[in-house]
Amino acid sequence: AQSVTQLDSQVPVFEEAPVELRCNYSSSVSVYLFWYVQYPNQGLQLLLKYLSGSTLVKGINGFEAEFNKSQTSFHLRKPSVHISDTAEYFCAVSGRYQKVTFGTGTKLQVIP
Amino acid sequence: GAGVSQTPSNKVTEKGKYVELRCDPISGHTALYWYRQSLGQGPEFLIYFQGTGAADDSGLPNDRFFAVRPEGSVSTLKIQRTERGDSAVYLCASSRRMGDRNEQYFGPGTRLTVT
C-alpha cells in the first residue's frame, strides 16, 4: 500500500519570499513521485516528477523538489514566490501499475 | 492541441437519480483514468482503462458506480441511485500508454452535486 502525507493544509507566504511545501510518503515498492498544482476551477497540472536518477528535480514555474529516500520525503520549494503561485498543491505517489495516490493538498496563499 | 475535456462541467441531480459523466481524452492516449475529489481532499483513484478494458477498478466505492470505454477513446462514468455522499468533483485523466512513467493529463472535472 502507498500513502502520502501533506501536513500543512495552508501555507501563507509573502510575495518574493521563499516557500517549502512538505510531503512525506510511504510505499512498499519503488516509487515515482509527483507534484501537481490546481488553480481555482481548473484541472490538475503537473509541476514536476521524480522517476529515477538525480534526486533534485526541477519543474515548471521555478519550482523544484528533492527526493530523500531515507526520510521518505519529497518537499517542494521555490526561492521567490509570486502572486500567481497562489493555488493548491498536491503531492502524489505512483507505483508499478500507475495507480496514483494523492495527498490532501496544501493551499499556498501568496500575500502581496 | 486539445486537452482532456469533460462534460458537463456541473451537474446537479436529486438523490436517487442516475447520472452519466463523460470524458474525452487527448487523441492518441490509450490509458484513461477516473478520480473523485471530495471537498478538502486530494483526488481519489476510481478506475483506469487501457484501451477498452478496465485494467484496475479497485477504487470504485460500490456497485452503484460503473465506467465504460467501448471504443477505447471516450469514457463514461455512470452512477446509479445517487446519494448525497457522491457529491464531489470527478476528474478524468489520460496518458499516452500504460506504463509507470507516463504523465497523466487531467481534465477540468465535473462537479456533481446531489441534493
Coordinates of N, CA and C in Angstrom, one line a residue:
Chain A
A1 N 0.9 -1.2 0.0 CA 0.0 0.0 0.0 C 0.9 1.2 0.0
Q2 N 0.4 2.3 -0.5 CA 1.1 3.5 -0.6 C 0.3 4.7 0.0
S3 N 0.9 5.7 0.5 CA 0.2 6.8 1.1 C 1.0 8.0 1.0
V4 N 0.4 9.2 1.1 CA 1.1 10.5 1.0 C 0.5 11.3 2.1
T5 N 1.4 12.0 2.8 CA 1.0 12.9 3.9 C 1.5 14.3 3.6
Q6 N 0.6 15.2 3.5 CA 0.9 16.7 3.4 C 0.4 17.3 4.7
L7 N 1.3 17.6 5.6 CA 1.0 18.0 6.9 C 0.4 19.4 7.0
D8 N 0.8 20.3 6.1 CA 0.3 21.7 6.1 C -0.9 21.8 5.1
S9 N -2.0 22.1 5.7 CA -3.2 22.3 4.8 C -3.2 23.7 4.1
Q10 N -2.6 24.7 4.8 CA -2.5 26.0 4.3 C -1.1 26.6 4.6
V11 N -0.5 27.3 3.7 CA 0.7 28.0 3.9 C 0.6 29.4 3.3
P12 N 0.6 30.4 4.2 CA 0.7 31.8 3.8 C 2.1 32.2 3.7
V13 N 2.4 33.0 2.7 CA 3.8 33.5 2.5 C 3.7 34.8 1.8
F14 N 4.6 35.7 2.1 CA 4.7 37.0 1.4 C 5.3 36.9 0.1
E15 N 4.8 37.7 -0.8 CA 5.4 37.7 -2.2 C 6.9 37.9 -2.1
E16 N 7.6 37.2 -3.0 CA 9.0 37.2 -3.2 C 9.8 36.5 -2.0
A17 N 9.1 36.0 -1.1 CA 9.7 35.1 0.0 C 9.8 33.7 -0.5
P18 N 10.7 32.9 0.1 CA 10.8 31.5 -0.3 C 9.7 30.7 0.3
V19 N 9.5 29.5 -0.2 CA 8.5 28.7 0.3 C 8.9 27.2 0.2
E20 N 8.5 26.4 1.2 CA 8.6 25.0 1.1 C 7.3 24.3 1.5
L21 N 6.9 23.4 0.6 CA 5.7 22.7 0.9 C 6.1 21.2 1.2
R22 N 5.7 20.7 2.3 CA 6.2 19.4 2.7 C 5.3 18.2 2.3
C23 N 6.0 17.1 2.0 CA 5.4 15.9 1.5 C 6.2 14.7 2.0
N24 N 5.5 13.8 2.7 CA 6.1 12.5 3.1 C 5.3 11.4 2.5
Y25 N 5.9 10.3 2.1 CA 5.2 9.2 1.5 C 5.6 7.9 2.2
S26 N 4.8 6.9 1.9 CA 5.1 5.6 2.3 C 4.7 4.7 1.2
S27 N 5.6 3.7 0.9 CA 5.3 2.7 -0.1 C 6.2 1.5 0.1
S28 N 5.6 0.4 -0.3 CA 6.3 -0.9 -0.1 C 7.2 -1.2 -1.4
V29 N 7.0 -0.4 -2.4 CA 7.7 -0.7 -3.7 C 8.4 0.5 -4.2
S30 N 9.1 0.4 -5.2 CA 9.8 1.6 -5.8 C 8.7 2.6 -6.2
V31 N 9.1 3.9 -6.0 CA 8.1 4.9 -6.1 C 8.4 5.9 -7.2
Y32 N 7.4 6.5 -7.8 CA 7.5 7.6 -8.6 C 6.7 8.7 -7.9
L33 N 7.3 9.9 -7.8 CA 6.7 11.0 -7.1 C 6.4 12.2 -7.9
F34 N 5.3 12.9 -7.6 CA 4.8 14.0 -8.4 C 4.4 15.1 -7.5
W35 N 4.4 16.3 -8.1 CA 3.7 17.4 -7.5 C 2.9 18.0 -8.6
Y36 N 1.6 18.2 -8.3 CA 0.6 18.8 -9.2 C 0.1 20.1 -8.5
V37 N -0.3 21.1 -9.4 CA -0.9 22.3 -9.0 C -2.3 22.4 -9.5
Q38 N -3.2 22.9 -8.7 CA -4.5 23.1 -9.1 C -4.9 24.6 -8.9
Y39 N -5.1 25.3 -10.0 CA -5.6 26.7 -9.8 C -7.2 26.6 -9.7
P40 N -7.8 27.6 -9.1 CA -9.2 27.6 -8.9 C -10.0 27.3 -10.2
N41 N -10.9 26.4 -10.0 CA -11.8 25.9 -11.1 C -11.0 25.4 -12.3
Q42 N -9.9 24.9 -12.1 CA -9.1 24.3 -13.2 C -8.7 22.9 -12.8
G43 N -8.2 22.1 -13.8 CA -7.8 20.8 -13.6 C -6.4 20.8 -13.0
L44 N -5.9 19.6 -12.7 CA -4.5 19.5 -12.2 C -3.5 19.6 -13.3
Q45 N -2.4 20.2 -12.9 CA -1.3 20.4 -13.9 C 0.0 19.9 -13.2
L46 N 0.7 19.1 -14.0 CA 1.9 18.5 -13.4 C 3.0 19.6 -13.3
L47 N 3.6 19.8 -12.1 CA 4.7 20.7 -11.8 C 6.0 20.0 -12.1
L48 N 6.2 18.8 -11.5 CA 7.4 18.1 -11.7 C 7.2 16.7 -11.3
K49 N 8.2 15.8 -11.6 CA 8.1 14.4 -11.2 C 9.5 13.9 -11.0
Y50 N 9.5 12.9 -10.1 CA 10.8 12.1 -9.9 C 10.5 10.7 -10.3
L51 N 11.3 10.2 -11.2 CA 11.2 8.8 -11.7 C 12.4 8.0 -11.3
S52 N 13.6 8.6 -11.5 CA 14.8 8.0 -11.1 C 15.9 9.0 -11.3
G53 N 17.2 8.6 -11.0 CA 18.3 9.5 -11.3 C 18.5 10.5 -10.2
S54 N 18.8 11.7 -10.7 CA 19.1 12.8 -9.8 C 18.0 13.1 -8.8
T55 N 18.3 13.2 -7.5 CA 17.3 13.4 -6.5 C 16.7 14.8 -6.5
L56 N 17.4 15.8 -7.1 CA 16.9 17.1 -7.2 C 16.2 17.3 -8.6
V57 N 14.9 17.6 -8.5 CA 14.1 17.7 -9.7 C 13.6 19.1 -9.9
K58 N 13.8 19.6 -11.1 CA 13.3 20.9 -11.4 C 12.1 20.9 -12.3
G59 N 11.1 21.8 -12.0 CA 9.9 21.7 -12.7 C 9.6 23.1 -13.3
I60 N 8.3 23.2 -13.7 CA 7.9 24.5 -14.3 C 7.7 25.6 -13.3
N61 N 7.6 26.8 -13.7 CA 7.4 28.0 -12.9 C 8.4 28.2 -11.8
G62 N 9.6 27.7 -11.9 CA 10.7 27.9 -11.0 C 10.6 27.0 -9.7
F63 N 9.8 26.0 -9.7 CA 9.7 25.1 -8.6 C 10.7 24.0 -8.7
E64 N 11.1 23.4 -7.6 CA 12.0 22.3 -7.6 C 11.6 21.4 -6.3
A65 N 12.0 20.2 -6.4 CA 11.7 19.3 -5.3 C 12.9 18.3 -5.1
E66 N 13.1 17.8 -3.9 CA 14.2 16.9 -3.7 C 13.7 15.6 -3.1
F67 N 14.0 14.6 -3.7 CA 13.7 13.2 -3.3 C 14.7 12.8 -2.2
N68 N 14.2 12.5 -1.0 CA 15.0 12.0 0.1 C 14.5 10.6 0.5
K69 N 15.2 9.6 0.1 CA 14.7 8.2 0.3 C 14.8 7.9 1.8
S70 N 15.8 8.3 2.5 CA 16.0 7.9 3.9 C 14.9 8.6 4.8
Q71 N 14.5 9.8 4.4 CA 13.4 10.5 5.1 C 12.1 10.3 4.5
T72 N 12.0 9.6 3.4 CA 10.8 9.3 2.6 C 10.0 10.7 2.4
S73 N 10.8 11.6 1.9 CA 10.2 12.9 1.7 C 10.4 13.4 0.3
F74 N 9.6 14.3 -0.1 CA 9.6 14.9 -1.5 C 9.1 16.3 -1.4
H75 N 9.8 17.2 -0.7 CA 9.4 18.6 -0.4 C 9.5 19.4 -1.6
L76 N 8.6 20.3 -1.8 CA 8.6 21.3 -2.9 C 9.1 22.6 -2.5
R77 N 9.9 23.2 -3.3 CA 10.5 24.5 -2.9 C 10.4 25.5 -4.1
K78 N 10.4 26.8 -3.7 CA 10.6 27.9 -4.7 C 11.3 29.0 -3.9
P79 N 12.3 29.6 -4.5 CA 13.1 30.6 -3.8 C 12.4 31.9 -3.7
S80 N 11.5 32.2 -4.6 CA 10.8 33.5 -4.5 C 9.4 33.4 -5.2
V81 N 8.4 33.5 -4.4 CA 7.0 33.2 -4.9 C 6.4 34.5 -5.5
H82 N 5.4 34.3 -6.4 CA 4.7 35.4 -7.0 C 3.2 35.2 -6.7
I83 N 2.5 36.3 -6.8 CA 1.0 36.2 -6.6 C 0.4 35.1 -7.4
S84 N 0.9 34.9 -8.6 CA 0.3 33.9 -9.5 C 0.5 32.5 -9.0
D85 N 1.4 32.3 -8.0 CA 1.6 30.9 -7.5 C 0.5 30.5 -6.5
T86 N -0.4 31.4 -6.2 CA -1.5 31.1 -5.3 C -2.3 30.0 -5.9
A87 N -2.4 28.9 -5.2 CA -3.1 27.7 -5.8 C -3.0 26.6 -4.7
E88 N -3.6 25.5 -5.1 CA -3.5 24.3 -4.2 C -2.5 23.3 -4.8
Y89 N -1.6 22.8 -4.0 CA -0.6 21.9 -4.5 C -0.8 20.5 -3.9
F90 N -0.7 19.5 -4.8 CA -0.9 18.1 -4.4 C 0.4 17.3 -4.6
C91 N 0.8 16.6 -3.6 CA 1.9 15.6 -3.8 C 1.3 14.3 -4.1
A92 N 1.9 13.5 -4.9 CA 1.3 12.2 -5.3 C 2.4 11.2 -5.5
V93 N 2.1 9.9 -5.2 CA 3.0 8.8 -5.4 C 2.3 7.8 -6.3
S94 N 3.1 7.2 -7.2 CA 2.6 6.1 -8.1 C 3.5 4.9 -8.0
G95 N 2.9 3.8 -8.1 CA 3.6 2.5 -8.1 C 3.7 1.9 -9.5
R96 N 3.9 0.6 -9.5 CA 4.2 -0.1 -10.8 C 3.0 0.0 -11.8
Y97 N 1.8 -0.1 -11.3 CA 0.7 -0.1 -12.2 C 0.0 1.3 -12.4
Q98 N 0.8 2.3 -12.1 CA 0.4 3.7 -12.3 C -0.9 4.1 -11.6
K99 N -1.2 3.4 -10.5 CA -2.3 3.9 -9.7 C -1.8 5.0 -8.8
V100 N -2.3 6.2 -9.0 CA -1.7 7.4 -8.3 C -2.4 7.7 -7.0
T101 N -1.7 7.8 -6.0 CA -2.3 8.2 -4.7 C -1.9 9.6 -4.4
F102 N -2.9 10.4 -4.1 CA -2.6 11.9 -3.8 C -2.7 12.2 -2.3
G103 N -2.0 13.2 -2.0 CA -2.1 13.8 -0.6 C -3.4 14.6 -0.6
T104 N -3.6 15.2 0.6 CA -4.8 16.0 0.8 C -4.7 17.4 0.3
G105 N -3.5 17.8 -0.1 CA -3.3 19.1 -0.7 C -2.8 20.2 0.3
T106 N -2.1 21.2 -0.2 CA -1.6 22.3 0.6 C -2.0 23.6 -0.2
K107 N -2.8 24.4 0.4 CA -3.2 25.7 -0.2 C -2.1 26.7 0.1
L108 N -1.5 27.2 -1.0 CA -0.5 28.2 -0.9 C -1.1 29.6 -1.1
Q109 N -1.0 30.4 -0.2 CA -1.6 31.8 -0.3 C -0.4 32.8 -0.3
V110 N -0.2 33.5 -1.4 CA 0.8 34.4 -1.5 C 0.2 35.8 -1.2
I111 N 0.8 36.4 -0.2 CA 0.3 37.7 0.3 C 1.1 38.9 -0.3
P112 N 0.4 39.9 -0.9 CA 1.2 41.0 -1.6 C 1.9 41.8 -0.5
Chain B
G1 N -2.4 21.4 -28.9 CA -3.6 20.5 -29.2 C -4.6 20.5 -28.1
A2 N -5.7 19.9 -28.4 CA -6.8 19.9 -27.4 C -6.4 19.0 -26.2
G3 N -6.8 19.4 -25.0 CA -6.6 18.7 -23.8 C -7.7 17.7 -23.5
V4 N -7.7 17.2 -22.3 CA -8.8 16.3 -21.8 C -10.0 17.2 -21.6
S5 N -11.1 16.8 -22.1 CA -12.4 17.5 -21.9 C -13.4 16.7 -21.1
Q6 N -14.2 17.3 -20.3 CA -15.2 16.6 -19.5 C -16.5 17.4 -19.6
T7 N -17.6 16.6 -19.7 CA -18.9 17.2 -19.8 C -19.8 16.4 -18.9
P8 N -20.8 17.1 -18.3 CA -20.9 18.5 -18.2 C -19.9 19.0 -17.2
S9 N -19.7 20.4 -17.1 CA -18.8 20.9 -16.1 C -19.5 20.9 -14.7
N10 N -20.8 21.0 -14.7 CA -21.5 21.0 -13.5 C -22.8 20.1 -13.7
K11 N -23.1 19.4 -12.7 CA -24.3 18.5 -12.7 C -25.0 18.5 -11.4
V12 N -26.2 19.0 -11.3 CA -27.0 18.9 -10.1 C -28.1 17.9 -10.3
T13 N -28.2 17.0 -9.4 CA -29.2 15.9 -9.5 C -29.8 15.6 -8.2
E14 N -31.0 15.0 -8.2 CA -31.7 14.7 -6.9 C -31.2 13.3 -6.5
K15 N -31.2 13.1 -5.2 CA -30.9 11.8 -4.6 C -31.7 10.7 -5.2
G16 N -31.1 9.6 -5.6 CA -31.8 8.5 -6.2 C -31.8 8.5 -7.7
K17 N -31.3 9.6 -8.3 CA -31.3 9.6 -9.8 C -30.0 9.0 -10.3
Y18 N -30.1 8.8 -11.6 CA -28.9 8.2 -12.4 C -28.2 9.3 -13.1
V19 N -26.9 9.3 -13.1 CA -26.1 10.3 -13.8 C -25.0 9.7 -14.7
E20 N -24.7 10.4 -15.7 CA -23.5 9.9 -16.6 C -22.6 11.1 -16.7
L21 N -21.3 10.8 -16.6 CA -20.3 11.9 -16.7 C -19.4 11.4 -17.9
R22 N -19.0 12.3 -18.7 CA -18.3 12.0 -19.9 C -16.9 12.5 -19.9
C23 N -16.0 11.8 -20.5 CA -14.6 12.2 -20.6 C -14.1 11.9 -22.0
D24 N -13.5 13.0 -22.6 CA -12.9 12.9 -23.9 C -11.4 13.0 -23.7
P25 N -10.6 11.9 -23.9 CA -9.2 12.0 -23.6 C -8.4 12.7 -24.7
I26 N -7.2 13.0 -24.5 CA -6.3 13.5 -25.6 C -6.2 12.5 -26.7
S27 N -6.3 12.9 -27.9 CA -6.3 12.0 -29.1 C -5.0 11.2 -29.1
G28 N -5.1 9.9 -29.2 CA -4.0 9.0 -29.2 C -3.6 8.4 -27.9
H29 N -4.2 9.0 -26.8 CA -3.9 8.4 -25.5 C -4.7 7.2 -25.3
T30 N -4.0 6.1 -24.9 CA -4.6 4.8 -24.8 C -5.1 4.5 -23.3
A31 N -4.4 5.2 -22.4 CA -4.8 5.0 -21.0 C -5.7 6.1 -20.5
L32 N -6.7 5.8 -19.7 CA -7.7 6.8 -19.2 C -8.0 6.4 -17.8
Y33 N -8.1 7.5 -17.0 CA -8.3 7.3 -15.5 C -9.4 8.2 -15.0
W34 N -10.1 7.7 -14.0 CA -11.1 8.5 -13.3 C -10.7 8.6 -11.8
Y35 N -10.9 9.8 -11.3 CA -10.6 10.1 -9.9 C -11.8 10.9 -9.4
R36 N -12.0 10.8 -8.1 CA -13.0 11.6 -7.4 C -12.3 12.5 -6.4
Q37 N -12.7 13.8 -6.4 CA -12.1 14.7 -5.4 C -13.2 15.3 -4.6
S38 N -13.3 14.9 -3.3 CA -14.2 15.4 -2.4 C -13.7 16.7 -1.8
L39 N -14.6 17.5 -1.2 CA -14.2 18.8 -0.7 C -13.1 18.6 0.4
G40 N -12.0 19.4 0.2 CA -10.9 19.3 1.2 C -10.0 18.1 1.1
Q41 N -10.2 17.3 0.1 CA -9.4 16.1 -0.1 C -8.6 16.2 -1.4
G42 N -7.7 15.3 -1.5 CA -7.0 15.1 -2.8 C -7.8 14.2 -3.6
P43 N -7.5 14.1 -4.9 CA -8.1 13.2 -5.8 C -7.9 11.7 -5.4
E44 N -9.0 11.0 -5.5 CA -9.0 9.6 -5.1 C -9.2 8.7 -6.3
F45 N -8.3 7.8 -6.5 CA -8.4 6.9 -7.7 C -9.7 6.1 -7.7
L46 N -10.3 6.0 -8.9 CA -11.5 5.2 -9.0 C -11.3 4.0 -9.9
I47 N -10.8 4.3 -11.2 CA -10.7 3.2 -12.2 C -9.8 3.7 -13.3
Y48 N -9.1 2.7 -13.9 CA -8.4 3.1 -15.1 C -8.5 2.1 -16.2
F49 N -8.5 2.6 -17.4 CA -8.6 1.8 -18.6 C -7.3 1.8 -19.4
Q50 N -7.0 0.6 -20.0 CA -6.0 0.6 -21.0 C -6.8 0.1 -22.3
G51 N -7.0 1.0 -23.2 CA -7.8 0.6 -24.4 C -9.3 0.6 -23.9
T52 N -9.9 -0.5 -24.3 CA -11.4 -0.6 -23.9 C -11.6 -1.3 -22.6
G53 N -10.6 -2.0 -22.1 CA -10.8 -2.7 -20.9 C -10.4 -2.0 -19.6
A54 N -11.1 -2.3 -18.5 CA -10.8 -1.7 -17.2 C -9.6 -2.5 -16.6
A55 N -8.4 -1.9 -16.6 CA -7.2 -2.6 -16.1 C -7.2 -2.6 -14.5
D56 N -7.9 -1.7 -13.9 CA -7.9 -1.7 -12.5 C -9.2 -0.9 -12.0
D57 N -10.1 -1.5 -11.4 CA -11.3 -0.8 -11.0 C -11.5 -0.9 -9.5
S58 N -10.3 -1.1 -8.8 CA -10.4 -1.3 -7.4 C -10.8 -0.1 -6.6
G59 N -10.8 1.1 -7.2 CA -11.2 2.3 -6.5 C -12.7 2.6 -6.5
L60 N -13.4 1.9 -7.3 CA -14.9 2.1 -7.4 C -15.5 1.8 -6.0
P61 N -16.2 2.8 -5.4 CA -16.6 2.6 -4.0 C -17.7 1.5 -3.8
N62 N -18.5 1.2 -4.8 CA -19.5 0.2 -4.6 C -20.1 -0.1 -6.0
D63 N -21.1 -1.0 -6.1 CA -21.6 -1.4 -7.4 C -22.6 -0.3 -8.0
R64 N -22.8 0.8 -7.3 CA -23.6 1.8 -8.0 C -22.7 2.6 -9.0
F65 N -21.4 2.4 -8.9 CA -20.5 3.1 -9.9 C -20.1 2.1 -10.9
F66 N -20.1 2.6 -12.2 CA -19.7 1.8 -13.3 C -19.1 2.7 -14.4
A67 N -18.1 2.3 -15.1 CA -17.5 3.1 -16.1 C -17.3 2.2 -17.4
V68 N -17.4 2.8 -18.5 CA -17.2 2.1 -19.8 C -16.3 3.0 -20.7
R69 N -15.7 2.3 -21.7 CA -14.9 2.9 -22.7 C -15.0 2.1 -23.9
P70 N -16.1 2.0 -24.6 CA -16.4 1.0 -25.6 C -15.5 1.0 -26.8
E71 N -15.1 2.1 -27.2 CA -14.2 2.2 -28.4 C -12.8 2.6 -28.1
G72 N -12.5 2.6 -26.9 CA -11.1 2.9 -26.5 C -10.7 4.4 -26.5
S73 N -11.8 5.2 -26.6 CA -11.5 6.7 -26.6 C -12.3 7.3 -25.5
V74 N -13.5 7.8 -25.8 CA -14.4 8.4 -24.9 C -14.8 7.4 -23.8
S75 N -14.9 7.9 -22.5 CA -15.3 7.1 -21.4 C -16.5 7.8 -20.7
T76 N -17.3 6.9 -20.2 CA -18.5 7.4 -19.4 C -18.5 6.8 -18.0
L77 N -18.6 7.6 -17.0 CA -18.7 7.2 -15.6 C -20.2 7.2 -15.3
K78 N -20.7 6.1 -14.8 CA -22.2 6.1 -14.6 C -22.4 5.8 -13.1
I79 N -23.3 6.6 -12.5 CA -23.6 6.4 -11.1 C -25.1 6.2 -11.0
Q80 N -25.5 5.1 -10.4 CA -26.9 4.8 -10.2 C -27.3 5.2 -8.8
R81 N -28.6 5.5 -8.6 CA -29.2 5.7 -7.3 C -28.3 6.6 -6.5
T82 N -28.0 7.8 -7.1 CA -27.1 8.7 -6.4 C -27.5 9.0 -5.0
E83 N -26.4 9.2 -4.2 CA -26.6 9.6 -2.8 C -25.8 10.9 -2.6
R84 N -26.2 11.6 -1.5 CA -25.6 12.9 -1.2 C -24.1 12.8 -1.0
G85 N -23.6 11.7 -0.5 CA -22.2 11.5 -0.4 C -21.4 11.3 -1.7
D86 N -22.2 11.2 -2.8 CA -21.5 11.1 -4.1 C -21.1 12.5 -4.6
S87 N -21.6 13.5 -3.9 CA -21.2 14.9 -4.3 C -19.7 15.1 -4.2
A88 N -19.1 15.5 -5.4 CA -17.7 15.7 -5.5 C -17.4 16.2 -6.8
V89 N -16.1 16.5 -7.1 CA -15.6 16.8 -8.4 C -15.0 15.5 -9.0
Y90 N -15.5 15.1 -10.1 CA -15.0 13.9 -10.8 C -14.0 14.3 -11.9
L91 N -12.8 13.8 -11.7 CA -11.7 14.1 -12.6 C -11.4 13.0 -13.5
C92 N -11.1 13.3 -14.7 CA -10.6 12.3 -15.7 C -9.2 12.7 -16.2
A93 N -8.4 11.7 -16.4 CA -7.0 12.0 -16.9 C -6.7 11.0 -18.0
S94 N -5.8 11.3 -18.9 CA -5.3 10.3 -19.9 C -3.8 10.4 -20.0
S95 N -3.2 9.3 -20.5 CA -1.8 9.3 -20.7 C -1.6 8.5 -22.0
R96 N -0.4 8.6 -22.6 CA -0.1 8.0 -23.9 C -0.3 6.6 -23.9
R97 N 0.2 5.9 -22.9 CA 0.1 4.4 -22.9 C 0.3 4.0 -21.5
M98 N -0.1 2.8 -21.2 CA 0.1 2.2 -19.9 C 1.6 2.1 -19.6
G99 N 2.0 2.5 -18.5 CA 3.4 2.4 -18.1 C 3.7 3.3 -16.9
D100 N 4.8 3.0 -16.3 CA 5.0 3.7 -15.0 C 5.3 5.1 -15.2
R101 N 5.9 5.5 -16.3 CA 6.5 6.8 -16.3 C 5.7 7.8 -17.2
N102 N 4.5 7.4 -17.5 CA 3.8 8.3 -18.4 C 3.0 9.4 -17.7
E103 N 3.2 10.6 -18.0 CA 2.5 11.7 -17.4 C 1.0 11.6 -17.7
Q104 N 0.2 11.8 -16.7 CA -1.3 11.9 -16.8 C -1.7 13.3 -17.0
Y105 N -2.5 13.6 -18.0 CA -3.0 14.9 -18.2 C -4.5 14.9 -17.7
F106 N -4.8 15.9 -16.9 CA -6.1 16.0 -16.3 C -7.1 16.9 -17.0
G107 N -8.3 16.6 -17.0 CA -9.4 17.5 -17.4 C -9.8 18.4 -16.3
P108 N -10.7 19.3 -16.6 CA -11.1 20.3 -15.6 C -12.1 19.8 -14.6
G109 N -12.6 18.6 -14.8 CA -13.5 18.0 -13.9 C -15.0 18.2 -14.1
T110 N -15.8 17.4 -13.5 CA -17.3 17.6 -13.5 C -17.6 17.7 -12.0
R111 N -18.3 18.8 -11.6 CA -18.7 19.0 -10.3 C -20.1 18.4 -10.1
L112 N -20.3 17.4 -9.4 CA -21.6 16.7 -9.2 C -22.1 17.1 -7.8
T113 N -23.3 17.6 -7.8 CA -24.0 17.9 -6.6 C -25.3 17.1 -6.5
V114 N -25.4 16.3 -5.5 CA -26.6 15.5 -5.2 C -27.4 16.1 -4.1
T115 N -28.6 16.5 -4.4 CA -29.5 17.3 -3.4 C -30.5 16.3 -2.8

